[in-house]
Coordinates of C-alpha atoms in Angstrom, one line a residue:
Chain S
M119 CA 0.0 0.0 0.0
L120 CA 1.1 3.6 -0.6
F121 CA 0.8 6.9 1.3
G122 CA -1.2 9.7 -0.4
R123 CA -2.7 13.1 0.6
V124 CA -6.2 14.1 -0.5
T125 CA -6.0 17.2 -2.7
G126 CA -9.4 17.4 -4.3
T127 CA -12.9 15.9 -4.8
A128 CA -14.7 14.6 -7.9
V129 CA -18.4 15.1 -8.4
C130 CA -19.7 12.2 -10.4
T131 CA -22.4 9.5 -10.0
L132 CA -21.0 5.9 -10.1
K133 CA -23.9 3.9 -11.5
Y134 CA -22.4 0.5 -10.6
P135 CA -24.7 -1.4 -8.3
G136 CA -23.6 -0.9 -4.7
T137 CA -21.5 2.2 -5.4
E138 CA -24.2 4.7 -4.6
G139 CA -22.7 7.5 -2.5
L140 CA -19.2 6.2 -3.1
K141 CA -17.0 9.4 -3.6
L142 CA -14.0 9.8 -5.9
L143 CA -11.1 11.8 -4.5
I144 CA -8.0 13.2 -6.0
V145 CA -4.9 12.1 -4.2
Q146 CA -1.2 13.0 -4.4
P147 CA 1.2 10.1 -3.9
L148 CA 4.0 11.0 -1.4
D149 CA 7.8 10.3 -1.0
R150 CA 9.7 9.3 2.1
K151 CA 9.5 12.8 3.5
L152 CA 5.7 12.8 2.7
R153 CA 6.3 15.4 0.0
P154 CA 4.4 15.2 -3.4
L155 CA 5.8 12.5 -5.8
G156 CA 4.5 12.1 -9.3
A157 CA 1.1 12.7 -10.9
Y158 CA -2.3 13.2 -9.2
Q159 CA -4.5 10.0 -9.1
V160 CA -8.1 9.4 -8.6
A161 CA -9.1 7.1 -5.8
A162 CA -12.4 5.6 -4.6
D163 CA -12.9 6.7 -0.9
V164 CA -14.3 4.1 1.6
V165 CA -13.0 5.9 4.7
D166 CA -14.7 9.4 4.4
A167 CA -11.4 11.1 3.9
G168 CA -11.2 14.9 3.5
I169 CA -9.0 17.5 1.7
G170 CA -5.5 17.4 3.3
D171 CA -5.9 13.9 4.9
L172 CA -2.9 11.6 4.9
C173 CA -4.2 8.2 3.8
V174 CA -3.0 4.6 3.1
M175 CA -4.0 3.6 -0.5
V176 CA -4.4 0.1 -2.1
R177 CA -3.7 -0.3 -5.8
S178 CA -4.9 -2.4 -8.7
R179 CA -7.2 -5.5 -8.3
E180 CA -7.0 -5.2 -4.5
A181 CA -8.6 -1.7 -4.6
S182 CA -12.0 -3.0 -5.7
L183 CA -11.9 -5.6 -2.8
A184 CA -12.0 -2.6 -0.4
L185 CA -15.4 -1.5 -1.7
P186 CA -18.2 -2.2 0.6
A187 CA -20.3 -4.4 -1.6
V188 CA -19.3 -4.6 -5.2
K189 CA -16.3 -6.7 -6.4
F190 CA -16.2 -6.1 -10.1
V191 CA -16.0 -2.3 -10.5
P192 CA -13.4 -0.5 -12.7
V193 CA -11.6 1.0 -9.7
D194 CA -7.8 0.5 -9.4
L195 CA -7.0 2.7 -6.4
A196 CA -8.9 3.0 -3.2
L197 CA -8.3 4.9 0.1
V198 CA -8.4 2.3 2.9
G199 CA -7.2 4.2 6.0
V200 CA -6.9 7.8 7.3
V201 CA -3.7 8.4 9.2
D202 CA -4.7 9.6 12.7
E203 CA -1.4 10.1 14.3
L204 CA 2.2 10.1 13.1
I205 CA 5.1 9.5 15.5
V206 CA 8.4 10.4 13.9
R207 CA 11.3 8.4 15.3
P208 CA 15.0 9.6 15.5
D209 CA 16.0 7.3 12.8
E210 CA 13.9 9.1 10.1
G211 CA 11.4 6.3 10.3
F212 CA 7.8 6.9 11.7
D213 CA 5.0 4.9 13.2
F214 CA 1.4 5.8 12.7
T215 CA -2.0 5.0 13.8
L216 CA -5.0 4.8 11.5
K217 CA -8.3 6.6 12.5
R218 CA -10.9 4.2 13.7
G219 CA -13.4 4.1 10.9
N220 CA -16.5 2.5 9.7
N221 CA -14.9 0.4 7.0
R222 CA -13.4 -3.0 7.4
F223 CA -9.9 -1.8 7.2
T224 CA -9.7 0.3 10.3
Chain C
M37 CA -7.2 5.9 -11.7
L38 CA -5.1 8.3 -13.7
F39 CA -5.7 11.6 -15.6
G40 CA -5.0 11.5 -19.3
R41 CA -5.7 13.7 -22.4
V42 CA -6.9 12.2 -25.7
T43 CA -4.4 13.0 -28.4
G44 CA -5.5 10.7 -31.3
T45 CA -7.7 8.0 -32.6
A46 CA -7.2 4.4 -33.8
V47 CA -9.0 2.9 -36.6
C48 CA -9.2 -0.9 -36.0
T49 CA -12.0 -3.5 -35.7
L50 CA -12.1 -5.3 -32.3
K51 CA -13.5 -8.6 -33.2
Y52 CA -14.2 -9.7 -29.6
P53 CA -17.9 -10.5 -29.0
G54 CA -19.5 -7.4 -27.5
T55 CA -16.8 -4.9 -28.6
E56 CA -18.3 -4.0 -31.9
G57 CA -18.1 -0.2 -32.2
L58 CA -15.6 0.1 -29.3
K59 CA -13.1 2.8 -30.2
L60 CA -9.5 2.8 -29.3
L61 CA -8.0 6.2 -28.5
I62 CA -4.4 7.4 -28.0
V63 CA -4.0 9.2 -24.6
Q64 CA -1.3 11.1 -23.0
P65 CA -0.9 10.5 -19.2
L66 CA -0.6 13.9 -17.3
D67 CA 1.5 15.2 -14.3
R68 CA 0.2 17.3 -11.3
K69 CA 0.0 20.4 -13.5
L70 CA -1.9 18.4 -16.1
R71 CA 1.2 18.6 -18.4
P72 CA 2.3 15.6 -20.6
L73 CA 4.1 12.8 -18.6
G74 CA 5.6 9.8 -20.2
A75 CA 4.7 7.8 -23.3
Y76 CA 1.5 7.8 -25.3
Q77 CA -0.8 4.9 -24.4
V78 CA -3.8 3.3 -26.2
A79 CA -7.1 3.0 -24.2
A80 CA -10.5 1.5 -24.9
D81 CA -13.1 4.3 -24.9
V82 CA -16.4 3.7 -23.2
V83 CA -17.3 7.4 -22.7
D84 CA -17.3 8.7 -26.3
A85 CA -14.3 11.0 -25.5
G86 CA -12.8 13.2 -28.2
I87 CA -9.5 14.7 -29.1
G88 CA -8.3 17.1 -26.4
D89 CA -10.7 15.7 -23.7
L90 CA -9.3 15.4 -20.2
C91 CA -10.3 12.0 -19.0
V92 CA -10.0 9.6 -16.0
M93 CA -8.4 6.2 -17.0
V94 CA -8.5 2.9 -15.3
R95 CA -5.5 0.6 -15.6
S96 CA -4.8 -3.2 -15.9
R97 CA -7.4 -5.9 -14.9
E98 CA -10.0 -3.3 -13.9
A99 CA -10.0 -1.7 -17.4
S100 CA -11.7 -4.6 -19.0
L101 CA -14.4 -4.4 -16.2
A102 CA -15.3 -1.1 -17.6
L103 CA -16.3 -2.5 -21.0
P104 CA -20.0 -2.7 -21.5
A105 CA -20.5 -6.3 -22.1
V106 CA -17.3 -8.3 -22.4
K107 CA -15.1 -9.2 -19.5
F108 CA -12.2 -11.2 -20.8
V109 CA -10.7 -8.9 -23.6
P110 CA -7.0 -8.0 -23.9
V111 CA -7.5 -4.4 -22.8
D112 CA -5.4 -3.0 -19.9
L113 CA -6.4 0.7 -20.1
A114 CA -9.9 2.2 -20.4
L115 CA -11.3 5.7 -20.3
V116 CA -14.2 5.7 -17.7
G117 CA -14.9 9.4 -17.4
V118 CA -14.6 12.8 -19.3
V119 CA -13.9 15.7 -17.0
D120 CA -16.6 18.3 -17.5
E121 CA -15.4 21.0 -15.1
L122 CA -12.2 21.7 -13.3
I123 CA -12.2 24.0 -10.3
V124 CA -8.7 24.9 -9.3
R125 CA -8.2 25.8 -5.6
P126 CA -5.8 28.2 -4.1
D127 CA -3.7 25.4 -2.6
E128 CA -2.8 24.0 -6.1
G129 CA -5.3 21.3 -5.6
F130 CA -8.5 21.0 -7.8
D131 CA -11.9 19.6 -7.8
F132 CA -13.6 18.2 -10.9
T133 CA -17.0 17.1 -12.2
L134 CA -17.3 14.3 -14.6
K135 CA -19.6 14.7 -17.6
R136 CA -22.9 12.8 -17.3
G137 CA -22.5 10.0 -19.7
N138 CA -24.1 6.9 -21.0
N139 CA -21.7 4.5 -19.3
R140 CA -22.0 3.1 -15.8
F141 CA -19.2 5.2 -14.4
T142 CA -20.8 8.6 -14.9
Chain N
M225 CA -2.0 -0.6 -24.0
L226 CA 1.6 0.6 -25.0
F227 CA 3.4 1.3 -28.3
G228 CA 6.4 -0.9 -29.0
R229 CA 8.8 -1.6 -31.9
V230 CA 9.8 -5.2 -32.7
T231 CA 13.6 -5.4 -32.6
G232 CA 14.4 -9.1 -32.5
T233 CA 13.1 -12.6 -32.4
A234 CA 13.4 -15.5 -29.9
V235 CA 13.8 -19.1 -30.8
C236 CA 12.2 -21.3 -28.2
T237 CA 9.4 -23.9 -28.0
L238 CA 6.5 -23.0 -25.7
K239 CA 5.2 -26.3 -24.5
Y240 CA 2.1 -25.0 -23.1
P241 CA -1.0 -26.7 -24.7
G242 CA -2.3 -24.4 -27.4
T243 CA 0.8 -22.4 -27.8
E244 CA 2.4 -24.4 -30.5
G245 CA 3.9 -22.0 -33.1
L246 CA 3.5 -19.0 -30.9
K247 CA 6.5 -16.7 -31.4
L248 CA 8.2 -14.7 -28.8
L249 CA 9.6 -11.3 -30.0
I250 CA 11.8 -8.8 -28.5
V251 CA 10.2 -5.3 -28.4
Q252 CA 11.3 -1.8 -27.5
P253 CA 8.8 0.3 -25.7
L254 CA 8.6 3.9 -27.2
D255 CA 8.1 7.4 -25.9
R256 CA 5.8 10.2 -27.2
K257 CA 8.0 10.7 -30.3
L258 CA 8.1 7.0 -30.9
R259 CA 11.8 6.9 -29.8
P260 CA 13.2 4.0 -27.6
L261 CA 12.2 4.2 -23.9
G262 CA 13.5 1.9 -21.3
A263 CA 14.6 -1.8 -21.4
Y264 CA 13.8 -4.3 -24.1
Q265 CA 10.9 -6.6 -23.2
V266 CA 9.7 -10.0 -24.5
A267 CA 6.2 -10.4 -25.9
A268 CA 4.1 -13.2 -27.2
D269 CA 3.2 -12.5 -30.9
V270 CA -0.4 -13.1 -32.0
V271 CA -0.4 -10.8 -34.9
D272 CA 2.6 -12.1 -37.0
A273 CA 4.6 -9.0 -36.4
G274 CA 8.1 -8.6 -38.0
I275 CA 11.3 -6.8 -37.2
G276 CA 10.8 -3.0 -37.3
D277 CA 7.0 -3.2 -37.0
L278 CA 5.3 -0.6 -34.7
C279 CA 2.9 -2.5 -32.6
V280 CA 0.2 -2.1 -29.8
M281 CA 1.1 -4.2 -26.7
V282 CA -1.1 -5.4 -23.9
R283 CA 0.4 -5.9 -20.4
S284 CA 0.1 -8.3 -17.5
R285 CA -3.0 -10.5 -16.9
E286 CA -4.7 -9.2 -20.1
A287 CA -1.8 -10.3 -22.3
S288 CA -2.6 -14.0 -21.8
L289 CA -6.2 -13.2 -22.8
A290 CA -5.0 -12.3 -26.2
L291 CA -3.6 -15.7 -26.8
P292 CA -5.7 -17.7 -29.3
A293 CA -6.6 -20.7 -27.1
V294 CA -4.8 -20.9 -23.8
K295 CA -5.7 -18.6 -20.9
F296 CA -3.4 -19.6 -18.1
V297 CA 0.1 -19.3 -19.6
P298 CA 2.9 -17.4 -18.0
V299 CA 2.9 -14.6 -20.5
D300 CA 2.7 -10.9 -19.2
L301 CA 3.1 -9.0 -22.5
A302 CA 1.5 -9.6 -25.9
L303 CA 1.4 -7.9 -29.2
V304 CA -2.2 -7.4 -30.2
G305 CA -1.9 -5.1 -33.3
V306 CA 0.5 -4.0 -36.0
V307 CA 0.2 -0.3 -36.8
D308 CA -0.5 0.0 -40.5
E309 CA -0.8 3.7 -41.1
L310 CA 0.3 6.7 -38.9
I311 CA -1.2 10.1 -39.6
V312 CA 0.6 12.8 -37.6
R313 CA -1.5 15.8 -36.7
P314 CA -0.3 19.5 -36.5
D315 CA -0.8 19.4 -32.7
E316 CA 1.8 16.6 -32.2
G317 CA -0.8 14.0 -31.8
F318 CA -1.4 11.2 -34.3
D319 CA -4.0 8.9 -35.4
F320 CA -3.3 5.4 -36.6
T321 CA -4.9 2.4 -38.3
L322 CA -4.2 -1.2 -37.3
K323 CA -3.3 -3.7 -40.0
R324 CA -6.2 -6.1 -40.7
G325 CA -5.0 -9.3 -39.2
N326 CA -6.1 -12.9 -38.4
N327 CA -6.3 -12.3 -34.7
R328 CA -9.4 -11.1 -32.8
F329 CA -8.0 -7.7 -32.0
T330 CA -7.7 -6.4 -35.7
Chain Z
M68 CA 9.7 -10.1 -5.1
L69 CA 11.5 -7.1 -3.8
F70 CA 13.9 -6.3 -1.0
G71 CA 12.6 -3.8 1.7
R72 CA 13.6 -2.6 5.1
V73 CA 11.1 -2.1 8.0
T74 CA 11.2 1.4 9.1
G75 CA 8.0 1.8 11.2
T76 CA 4.9 0.2 12.5
A77 CA 1.2 0.9 12.0
V78 CA -1.4 0.7 14.8
C79 CA -4.8 -0.2 13.1
T80 CA -7.3 -3.0 13.5
L81 CA -7.9 -4.9 10.3
K82 CA -11.5 -6.0 10.7
Y83 CA -11.4 -8.5 7.8
P84 CA -12.3 -12.0 9.0
G85 CA -9.0 -13.9 9.5
T86 CA -6.8 -10.9 9.8
E87 CA -7.0 -10.4 13.6
G88 CA -3.6 -9.6 14.9
L89 CA -2.1 -9.1 11.5
K90 CA 0.3 -6.1 11.7
L91 CA 0.8 -3.4 9.1
L92 CA 4.5 -2.3 8.8
I93 CA 6.1 0.6 7.0
V94 CA 8.8 -0.6 4.6
Q95 CA 11.5 1.1 2.5
P96 CA 12.2 -0.4 -0.9
L97 CA 16.0 -0.8 -1.4
D98 CA 18.3 -0.4 -4.4
R99 CA 21.1 -2.8 -5.6
K100 CA 23.3 -1.6 -2.7
L101 CA 20.4 -2.1 -0.2
R102 CA 20.1 1.7 0.1
P103 CA 16.6 3.5 0.3
L104 CA 14.9 3.7 -3.1
G105 CA 11.6 5.6 -3.6
A106 CA 8.7 6.2 -1.3
Y107 CA 7.8 4.4 1.9
Q108 CA 5.2 1.7 1.5
V109 CA 2.8 -0.1 3.9
A110 CA 2.9 -3.9 4.0
A111 CA 1.0 -6.7 5.8
D112 CA 3.4 -8.6 8.0
V113 CA 3.1 -12.5 8.1
V114 CA 6.6 -13.1 9.3
D115 CA 6.8 -11.1 12.6
A116 CA 9.4 -8.7 11.2
G117 CA 10.7 -5.8 13.3
I118 CA 12.1 -2.4 12.8
G119 CA 15.4 -2.6 10.7
D120 CA 14.8 -6.1 9.4
L121 CA 15.7 -6.6 5.8
C122 CA 12.7 -8.5 4.2
V123 CA 11.5 -10.0 1.0
M124 CA 8.1 -8.5 -0.2
V125 CA 5.5 -9.7 -2.5
R126 CA 3.5 -7.3 -4.5
S127 CA -0.1 -6.9 -5.9
R128 CA -2.5 -9.8 -6.2
E129 CA 0.1 -12.3 -4.7
A130 CA 0.4 -10.3 -1.6
S131 CA -3.0 -11.4 -0.3
L132 CA -2.1 -15.0 -1.1
A133 CA 0.5 -14.8 1.6
L134 CA -2.0 -14.1 4.3
P135 CA -2.6 -17.0 6.6
A136 CA -6.3 -17.5 6.0
V137 CA -8.0 -14.7 4.0
K138 CA -7.7 -14.4 0.2
F139 CA -9.8 -11.5 -0.7
V140 CA -8.5 -8.6 1.4
P141 CA -7.4 -5.2 0.1
V142 CA -3.7 -5.8 0.7
D143 CA -1.3 -5.2 -2.2
L144 CA 2.1 -5.8 -0.4
A145 CA 3.1 -8.4 2.1
L146 CA 6.4 -9.3 3.8
V147 CA 7.1 -13.0 3.2
G148 CA 10.5 -13.5 4.5
V149 CA 13.1 -11.9 6.9
V150 CA 16.7 -12.1 5.7
D151 CA 18.7 -14.0 8.3
E152 CA 22.1 -13.9 6.7
L153 CA 23.6 -12.1 3.8
I154 CA 26.8 -13.3 2.1
V155 CA 28.3 -10.7 -0.2
R156 CA 30.3 -12.2 -3.1
P157 CA 33.3 -10.6 -4.8
D158 CA 31.3 -9.9 -8.0
E159 CA 29.0 -7.5 -6.1
G160 CA 26.2 -10.1 -6.0
F161 CA 25.1 -11.7 -2.7
D162 CA 23.4 -14.8 -1.4
F163 CA 21.1 -14.8 1.4
T164 CA 19.3 -17.1 3.8
L165 CA 15.7 -16.5 5.1
K166 CA 15.0 -16.8 8.7
R167 CA 13.1 -20.0 9.6
G168 CA 9.7 -18.7 10.4
N169 CA 6.2 -19.9 11.3
N170 CA 4.7 -18.9 7.9
R171 CA 4.5 -21.0 4.8
F172 CA 7.2 -19.1 2.9
T173 CA 10.0 -19.8 5.2
Chain P
M205 CA 8.5 -10.4 -20.0
L206 CA 11.7 -8.9 -18.9
F207 CA 15.5 -9.7 -19.2
G208 CA 17.3 -10.3 -16.0
R209 CA 20.7 -11.7 -14.9
V210 CA 21.0 -14.1 -11.9
T211 CA 23.3 -12.6 -9.3
G212 CA 22.7 -14.6 -6.3
T213 CA 20.9 -17.5 -4.5
A214 CA 18.5 -17.6 -1.6
V215 CA 18.4 -20.4 0.9
C216 CA 14.9 -20.8 2.3
T217 CA 12.3 -23.5 2.5
L218 CA 9.1 -22.8 0.6
K219 CA 6.5 -24.7 2.6
Y220 CA 3.7 -24.3 0.0
P221 CA 2.5 -27.6 -1.2
G222 CA 4.2 -28.3 -4.6
T223 CA 7.0 -26.0 -4.1
E224 CA 9.4 -28.4 -2.4
G225 CA 12.9 -27.9 -4.0
L226 CA 11.8 -24.7 -5.7
K227 CA 14.8 -22.3 -5.6
L228 CA 14.6 -18.5 -5.1
L229 CA 17.2 -16.5 -7.0
I230 CA 18.3 -12.9 -6.9
V231 CA 18.1 -11.3 -10.3
Q232 CA 19.2 -8.0 -11.7
P233 CA 16.8 -6.4 -14.3
L234 CA 18.7 -5.3 -17.4
D235 CA 18.5 -2.2 -19.8
R236 CA 18.7 -2.2 -23.7
K237 CA 22.4 -2.9 -23.6
L238 CA 21.9 -5.6 -21.1
R239 CA 23.5 -3.5 -18.3
P240 CA 22.1 -3.4 -14.7
L241 CA 18.9 -1.4 -14.4
G242 CA 17.2 -0.7 -11.0
A243 CA 17.1 -2.8 -7.8
Y244 CA 17.7 -6.4 -7.3
Q245 CA 14.6 -8.6 -7.2
V246 CA 13.9 -12.1 -6.0
A247 CA 12.5 -14.7 -8.4
A248 CA 11.2 -18.3 -8.3
D249 CA 13.4 -20.4 -10.4
V250 CA 11.6 -23.0 -12.6
V251 CA 14.4 -23.4 -15.2
D252 CA 17.5 -24.3 -13.0
A253 CA 19.3 -21.1 -13.8
G254 CA 22.7 -20.4 -12.3
I255 CA 24.7 -17.3 -11.2
G256 CA 25.5 -15.1 -14.3
D257 CA 22.8 -16.7 -16.5
L258 CA 20.7 -14.2 -18.8
C259 CA 17.1 -15.1 -18.3
V260 CA 13.5 -14.2 -19.4
M261 CA 11.4 -13.3 -16.3
V262 CA 7.5 -13.3 -16.0
R263 CA 6.0 -10.7 -13.6
S264 CA 3.0 -10.5 -11.3
R265 CA 0.0 -12.9 -11.4
E266 CA 1.5 -14.8 -14.5
A267 CA 4.7 -15.6 -12.5
S268 CA 2.8 -18.1 -10.3
L269 CA 1.3 -19.7 -13.4
A270 CA 4.9 -20.7 -14.4
L271 CA 5.2 -22.9 -11.2
P272 CA 5.1 -26.6 -11.8
A273 CA 2.2 -27.5 -9.7
V274 CA 1.0 -24.8 -7.5
K275 CA -1.1 -21.9 -8.7
F276 CA -1.8 -19.8 -5.6
V277 CA 1.5 -19.1 -4.1
P278 CA 2.7 -15.6 -3.2
V279 CA 5.3 -15.4 -6.0
D280 CA 5.3 -12.4 -8.3
L281 CA 8.3 -13.0 -10.4
A282 CA 9.5 -16.2 -12.0
L283 CA 12.3 -17.1 -14.4
V284 CA 10.9 -18.9 -17.4
G285 CA 13.8 -19.3 -19.7
V286 CA 17.6 -19.2 -19.8
V287 CA 19.1 -17.5 -22.8
D288 CA 21.2 -20.0 -24.6
E289 CA 22.5 -17.9 -27.5
L290 CA 22.4 -14.1 -28.3
I291 CA 22.9 -12.9 -31.9
V292 CA 23.4 -9.2 -32.0
R293 CA 22.2 -7.6 -35.3
P294 CA 23.8 -4.5 -36.9
D295 CA 20.8 -2.4 -36.0
E296 CA 21.4 -2.8 -32.2
G297 CA 18.7 -5.3 -31.9
F298 CA 19.4 -9.0 -31.2
D299 CA 17.8 -12.4 -31.5
F300 CA 18.1 -15.1 -28.9
T301 CA 17.5 -18.8 -28.4
L302 CA 16.2 -20.2 -25.1
K303 CA 18.0 -23.2 -23.6
R304 CA 16.0 -26.4 -24.0
G305 CA 14.9 -27.1 -20.5
N306 CA 12.6 -29.3 -18.4
N307 CA 9.9 -26.7 -17.9
R308 CA 6.9 -26.0 -20.0
F309 CA 8.3 -22.8 -21.2
T310 CA 11.3 -24.0 -23.1

């Protein structure tokens, strides 16, 4: 899974059965120092993330497995966790806790 | 999902059952400032996109899930939404709306 | 799908049922100006491409879906179309037609 | 599979059936000289790795196959082995042994 | 598929049914001139390759399809052919033959 930051929202109506109300968000993948890295991407949001949130993203086939009901939807990136707390360690590493949420990942 | 801009069309006849009339388009992946990034790619078009359209693209296995009927077709990139409106925010992020279309994604 | 140019051939006998006579070719992925980009790759050829041909390539799981009969073969790149004609447009984009072939993609 | 070094831990509760107690770790992919390469990633840990451990990581669909019980979980990266011993050879290559563990990979 | 050169061996016991005796090797992906490109990777060896061998590698889901018996093993890279002979052509391309082996790929 990758770290990404939510930078925008998408207004569209996914008409796949079971995706009513599913939001699409624009996310910016991040590098080791959590700075922007590469192009914006569009992700399905199953954790009610908001603009500026630091998130954990799942890619490719596994992304659609994160969706609440539907398994075969053309989605290749999904947010599965919002980082609640980040504890930076002296050795440049960091630990983090994921916000308790209503989805099955946190 | 990625952002891409349609830059060309392909004339070919997909002979897979259920893909009659399905167009192939040439798309240019884009970076954070929506400028060209990397090589051209070829995508199946399920949203009637045209030259110059800014689109949302789904990659790999999930691309063929976007096709109207057929599931097992050798397609690894599909356009699933045409960006209708882009609202740039002060913090360099942007929100967008997808054009209402005839496919199941918008 | 990606654009690639055939640069070499491989002599090997694929012993998977249904792959008799299936050729492996060496292909060079191309950038926006159709110049070489990155490493050579090896692709299964289902369109009888030849050295120097500009082709459309399908990646990963979808590549094996392009094979005539067999679905579960360790192939992660397949040529699915030979570009017959390339029409460069003033805006740097181009349109192309795929050669009519005997496979299901063209 | 890739080499990565564990740099941090994640506190979250995976609520997928069969993933109770499964830890998420932050890992740093490594280059040929085992130096940091690219962004941090988040991996499911099935080998009880700890901070600083050099590990073997499996990507995408295969990552969820490494999980003890569950097959359809939105996980696209998993640690499947902890490097126990590294023997550097004169020609810059190295051999390694994986720590005997309780999972099916080692 | 990609070209890679074997640079090291891994001592570990794969405990997945059907993988007894399956070796893991360290491979170095190569660029167009067959020089090292990017990080080392770990691949399952189904062609009895040795240190220094130039090989053809299959990635992601298709890698586990190359394994003799088992289909659902967390392996995302497999060697499927050892290059026996390389014939460099004047135009920088090359042709190659794969060593006749005991696996189904060669």
